[in-house]
Coordinates of C-alpha atoms in Angstrom, one line a residue:
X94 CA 0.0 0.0 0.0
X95 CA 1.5 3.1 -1.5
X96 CA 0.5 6.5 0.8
X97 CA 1.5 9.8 -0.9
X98 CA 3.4 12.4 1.4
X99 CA 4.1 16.5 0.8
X100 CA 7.5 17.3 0.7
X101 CA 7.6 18.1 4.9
X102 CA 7.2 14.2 5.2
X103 CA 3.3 14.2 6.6
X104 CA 1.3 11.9 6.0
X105 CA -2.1 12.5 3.6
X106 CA -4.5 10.4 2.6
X107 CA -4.1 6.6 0.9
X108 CA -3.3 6.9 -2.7
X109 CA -7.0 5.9 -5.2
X110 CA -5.1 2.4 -5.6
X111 CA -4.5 2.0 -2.4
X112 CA -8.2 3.1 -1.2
X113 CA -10.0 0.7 -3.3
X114 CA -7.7 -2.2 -2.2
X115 CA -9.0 -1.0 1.7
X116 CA -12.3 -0.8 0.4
X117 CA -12.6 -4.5 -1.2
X118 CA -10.9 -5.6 1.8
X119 CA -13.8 -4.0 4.0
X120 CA -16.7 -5.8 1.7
X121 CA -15.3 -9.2 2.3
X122 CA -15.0 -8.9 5.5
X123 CA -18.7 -8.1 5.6
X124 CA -19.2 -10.8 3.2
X125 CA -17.9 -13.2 5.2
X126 CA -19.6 -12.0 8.7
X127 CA -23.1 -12.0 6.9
X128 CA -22.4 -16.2 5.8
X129 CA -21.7 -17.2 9.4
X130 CA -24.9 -19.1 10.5
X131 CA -27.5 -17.9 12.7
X132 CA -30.2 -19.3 14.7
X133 CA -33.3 -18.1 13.4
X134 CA -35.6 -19.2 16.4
X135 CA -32.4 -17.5 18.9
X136 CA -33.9 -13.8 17.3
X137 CA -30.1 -13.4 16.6
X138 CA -28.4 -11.3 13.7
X139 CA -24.9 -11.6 12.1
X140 CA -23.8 -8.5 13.3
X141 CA -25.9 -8.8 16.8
X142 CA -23.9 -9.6 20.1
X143 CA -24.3 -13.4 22.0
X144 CA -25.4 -11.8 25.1
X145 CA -29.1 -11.9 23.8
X146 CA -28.9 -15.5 22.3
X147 CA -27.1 -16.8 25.9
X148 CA -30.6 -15.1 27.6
X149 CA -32.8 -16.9 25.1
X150 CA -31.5 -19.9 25.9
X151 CA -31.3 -19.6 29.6
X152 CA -34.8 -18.4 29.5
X153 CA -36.0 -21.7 28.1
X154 CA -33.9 -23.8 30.1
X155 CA -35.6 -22.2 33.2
X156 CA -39.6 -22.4 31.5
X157 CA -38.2 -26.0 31.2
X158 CA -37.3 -26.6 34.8
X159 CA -40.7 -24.5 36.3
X160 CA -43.3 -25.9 33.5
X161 CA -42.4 -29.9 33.2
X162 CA -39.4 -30.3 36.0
X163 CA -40.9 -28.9 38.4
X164 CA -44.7 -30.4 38.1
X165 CA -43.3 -33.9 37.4
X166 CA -41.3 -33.8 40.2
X167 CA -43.9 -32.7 42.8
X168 CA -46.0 -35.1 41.2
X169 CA -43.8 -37.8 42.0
X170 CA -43.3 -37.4 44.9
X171 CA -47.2 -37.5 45.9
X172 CA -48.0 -40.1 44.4
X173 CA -45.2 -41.8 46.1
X174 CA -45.2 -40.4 49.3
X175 CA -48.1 -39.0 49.7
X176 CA -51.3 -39.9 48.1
X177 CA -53.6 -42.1 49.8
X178 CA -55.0 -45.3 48.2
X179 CA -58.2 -45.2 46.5
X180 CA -60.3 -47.8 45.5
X181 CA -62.8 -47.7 42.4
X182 CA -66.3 -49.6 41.8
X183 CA -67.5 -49.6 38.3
X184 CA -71.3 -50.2 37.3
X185 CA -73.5 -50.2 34.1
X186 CA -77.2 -48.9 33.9
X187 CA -79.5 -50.3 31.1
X188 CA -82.8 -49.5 30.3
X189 CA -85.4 -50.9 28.8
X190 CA -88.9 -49.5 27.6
X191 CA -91.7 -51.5 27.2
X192 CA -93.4 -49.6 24.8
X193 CA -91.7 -48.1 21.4
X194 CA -92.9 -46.7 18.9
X195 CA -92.5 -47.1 15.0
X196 CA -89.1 -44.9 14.7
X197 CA -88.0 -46.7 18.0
X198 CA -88.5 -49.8 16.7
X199 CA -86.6 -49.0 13.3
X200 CA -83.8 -47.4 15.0
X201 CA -83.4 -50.8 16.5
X202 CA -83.3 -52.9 13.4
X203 CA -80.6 -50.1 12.4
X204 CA -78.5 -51.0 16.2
X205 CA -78.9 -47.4 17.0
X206 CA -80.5 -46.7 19.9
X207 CA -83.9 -45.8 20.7
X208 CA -84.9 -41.6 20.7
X209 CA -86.8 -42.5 24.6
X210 CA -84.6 -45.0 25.7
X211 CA -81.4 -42.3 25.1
X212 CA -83.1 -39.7 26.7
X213 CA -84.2 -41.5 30.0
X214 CA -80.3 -42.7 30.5
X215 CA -79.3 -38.7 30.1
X216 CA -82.1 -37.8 32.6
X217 CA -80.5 -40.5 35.0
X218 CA -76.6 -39.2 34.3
X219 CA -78.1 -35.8 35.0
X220 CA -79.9 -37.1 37.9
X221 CA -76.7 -38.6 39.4
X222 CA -74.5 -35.3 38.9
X223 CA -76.8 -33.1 40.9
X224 CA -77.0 -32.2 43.7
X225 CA -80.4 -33.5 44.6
X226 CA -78.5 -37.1 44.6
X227 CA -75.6 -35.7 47.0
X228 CA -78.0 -34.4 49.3
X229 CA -79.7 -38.2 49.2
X230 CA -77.0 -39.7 49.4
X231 CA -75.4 -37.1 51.8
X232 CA -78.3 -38.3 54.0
X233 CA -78.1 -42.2 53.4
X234 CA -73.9 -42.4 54.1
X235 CA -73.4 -39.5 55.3
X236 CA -70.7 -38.5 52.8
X237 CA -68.7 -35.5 54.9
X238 CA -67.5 -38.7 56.8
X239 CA -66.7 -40.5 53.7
X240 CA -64.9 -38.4 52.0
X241 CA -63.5 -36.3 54.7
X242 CA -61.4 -39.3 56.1
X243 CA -58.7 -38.6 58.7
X244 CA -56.1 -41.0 57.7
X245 CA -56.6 -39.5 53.7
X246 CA -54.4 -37.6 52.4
X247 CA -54.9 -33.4 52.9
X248 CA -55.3 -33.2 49.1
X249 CA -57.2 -35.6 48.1
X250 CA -59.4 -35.6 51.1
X251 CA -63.2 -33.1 51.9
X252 CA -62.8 -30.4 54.2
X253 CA -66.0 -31.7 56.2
X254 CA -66.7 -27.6 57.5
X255 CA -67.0 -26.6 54.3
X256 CA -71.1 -25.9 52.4
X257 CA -73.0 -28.2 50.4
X258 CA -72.1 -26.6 47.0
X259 CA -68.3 -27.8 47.5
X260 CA -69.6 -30.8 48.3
X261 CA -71.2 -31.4 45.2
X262 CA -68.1 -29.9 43.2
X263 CA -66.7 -32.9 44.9
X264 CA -68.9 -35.4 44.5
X265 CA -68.7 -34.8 40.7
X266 CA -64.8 -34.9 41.1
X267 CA -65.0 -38.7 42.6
X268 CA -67.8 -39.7 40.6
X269 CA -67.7 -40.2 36.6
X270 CA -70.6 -40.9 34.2
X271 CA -71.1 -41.4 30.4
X272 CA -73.7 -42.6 28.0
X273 CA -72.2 -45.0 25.1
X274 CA -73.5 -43.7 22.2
X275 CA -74.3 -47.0 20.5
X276 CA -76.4 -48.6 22.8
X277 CA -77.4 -45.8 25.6
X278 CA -75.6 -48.2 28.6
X279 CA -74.8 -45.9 31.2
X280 CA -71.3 -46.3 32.6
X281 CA -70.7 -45.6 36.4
X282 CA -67.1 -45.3 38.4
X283 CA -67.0 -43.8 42.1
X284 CA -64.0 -43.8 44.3
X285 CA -63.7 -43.8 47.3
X286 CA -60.7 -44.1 50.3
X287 CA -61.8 -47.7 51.4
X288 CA -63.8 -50.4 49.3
X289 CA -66.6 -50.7 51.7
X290 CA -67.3 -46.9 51.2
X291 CA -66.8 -47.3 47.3
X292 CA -69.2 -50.1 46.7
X293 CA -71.8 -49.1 48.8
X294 CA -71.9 -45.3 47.3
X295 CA -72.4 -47.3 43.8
X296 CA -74.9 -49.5 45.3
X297 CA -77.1 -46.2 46.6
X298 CA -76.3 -44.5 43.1
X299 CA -78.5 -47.7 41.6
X300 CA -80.8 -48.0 43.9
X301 CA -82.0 -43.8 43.7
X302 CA -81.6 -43.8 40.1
X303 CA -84.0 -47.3 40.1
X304 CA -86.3 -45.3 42.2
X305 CA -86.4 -42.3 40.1
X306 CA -87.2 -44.6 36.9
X307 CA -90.0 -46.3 38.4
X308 CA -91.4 -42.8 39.7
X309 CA -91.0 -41.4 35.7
X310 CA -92.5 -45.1 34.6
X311 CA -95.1 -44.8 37.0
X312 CA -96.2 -41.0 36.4
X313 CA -95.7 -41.8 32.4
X314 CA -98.4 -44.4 32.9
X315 CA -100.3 -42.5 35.2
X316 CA -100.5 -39.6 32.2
X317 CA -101.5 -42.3 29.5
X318 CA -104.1 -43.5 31.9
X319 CA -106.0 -39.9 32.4
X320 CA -105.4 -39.0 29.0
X321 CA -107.0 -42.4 28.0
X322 CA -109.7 -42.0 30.7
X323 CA -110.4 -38.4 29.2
X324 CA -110.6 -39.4 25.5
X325 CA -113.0 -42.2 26.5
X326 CA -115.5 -39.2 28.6
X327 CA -115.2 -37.7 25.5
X328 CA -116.3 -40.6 23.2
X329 CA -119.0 -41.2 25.7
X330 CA -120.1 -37.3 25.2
X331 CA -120.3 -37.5 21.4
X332 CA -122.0 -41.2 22.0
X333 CA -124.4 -40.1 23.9
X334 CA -124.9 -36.3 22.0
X335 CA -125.5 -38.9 18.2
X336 CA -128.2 -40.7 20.3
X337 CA -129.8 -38.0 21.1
X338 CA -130.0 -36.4 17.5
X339 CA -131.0 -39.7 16.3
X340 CA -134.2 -40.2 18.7
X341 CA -135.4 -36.1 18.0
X342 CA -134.6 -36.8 14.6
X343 CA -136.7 -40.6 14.4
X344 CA -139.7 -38.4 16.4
X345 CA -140.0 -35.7 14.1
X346 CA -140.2 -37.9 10.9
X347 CA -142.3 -40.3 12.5
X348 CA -139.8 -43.4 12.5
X349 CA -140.5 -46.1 14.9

């Protein structure tokens, strides 16, 4: 590189051949900082410090640690430690109508369930979710004691103190109900801290939801029955009303 001097010996600026050699020496040395790789999920540029990238990555690592570490962890070591044993009872519900109609009876031929079969077993899974059966039931085992064991665990156990609307937020957290779509069989599954309690919380479960078919059964019938009774007063009423106009009608003309 050639620099060109006044006669005192100072020093100017780079001679023109000597300024584009600086120059093309500049550009590749930008070329070559722009073709280093770069993580495009890191946010990072060629030209852009590592500080930024090194807190990316740190910030991950630590929602890694507090997100799935962390939970896993604690998880562990209640279920290990901690967590008391339950025990599960499992029951199916069927019902069966004795009358069906036409559609019913085609839906059959087709395996599909009938239209009033499916919608007595969701009045029966709605039946067992509310709070109408807690309070029953509430009243029949007494389910504060039940479920507010003193050898369960803190977590998993019922604070006995606390209203009847928790209570029923927890009943539906220990018991699980479903409808199969197929064939309208009602699936049941309560838990319980001891077997005993388990079993005889499914056996009340069946025995109220039994009770509240035959009371639906038996009002259905009752309806049918009234309805029939008043259609027949009413066939009785006409009867008697086409009588009448034929004996007025047989004495004015004169008709023995």
């Amino acid at each position: 590189m050639s620099l060109v001097s006044d006669s005192e010996g100072q020093l100017l600026r780079p001679a023109d051949g000597a300024r584009a050699a600086l120059i093309a020496q500049a550009l590749r040395r930008a070329a070559r900082q722009s073709r280093v790789p770069v993580f495009t999920i890191s946010g990072g540029g060629g030209f852009r410090a590592r500080k930024s990238d090194k807190l990316f990555w740190r910030a991950i690592i630590g929602s890694f640690i507090l997100l799935v570490a962390v939970p896993v962890i604690v998880a562990s070591i209640y279920l290990g430690a901690l967590a008391s044993d339950q025990y599960s009872t499992e029951a199916r519900l069927a019902l069966r109508n004795g009358d069906s109609s036409l559609l019913d009876q085609l839906s059959g031929l087709a395996g599909l369930p009938s239209s009033q079969q499916y919608q007595d077993s969701q009045i029966i899974v709605d039946y067992i979710t509310s709070r109408a059966m807690v309070e029953k039931i509430n009243d029949q085992l007494d389910l504060r004691r039940v479920y507010g064991r003193s050898d369960a665990d803190w977590w998993a156990r019922f604070n006995a103190k606390k209203p009847t609307e928790d209570l029923e937020k927890y009943w539906r957290w220990r018991v699980d109900v479903s409808i199969e779509q197929s064939s309208s069989i009602i699936s049941l599954n309560v838990r319980a801290f001891s077997p005993e309690d388990s079993l005889a919380i499914a056996r009340k479960i069946i025995e109220n939801s039994e009770d509240l078919v035959n009371r639906l059964t038996e009002r259905g019938r009752e309806d049918a029955l009234r309805d029939t009774r008043a259609e027949l007063s009413r066939a009785e009423a006409r009867l008697v009303a086409a009588t009448l106009a034929m004996r007025d009608e047989r004495n004015n003309s004169g008709v023995i």
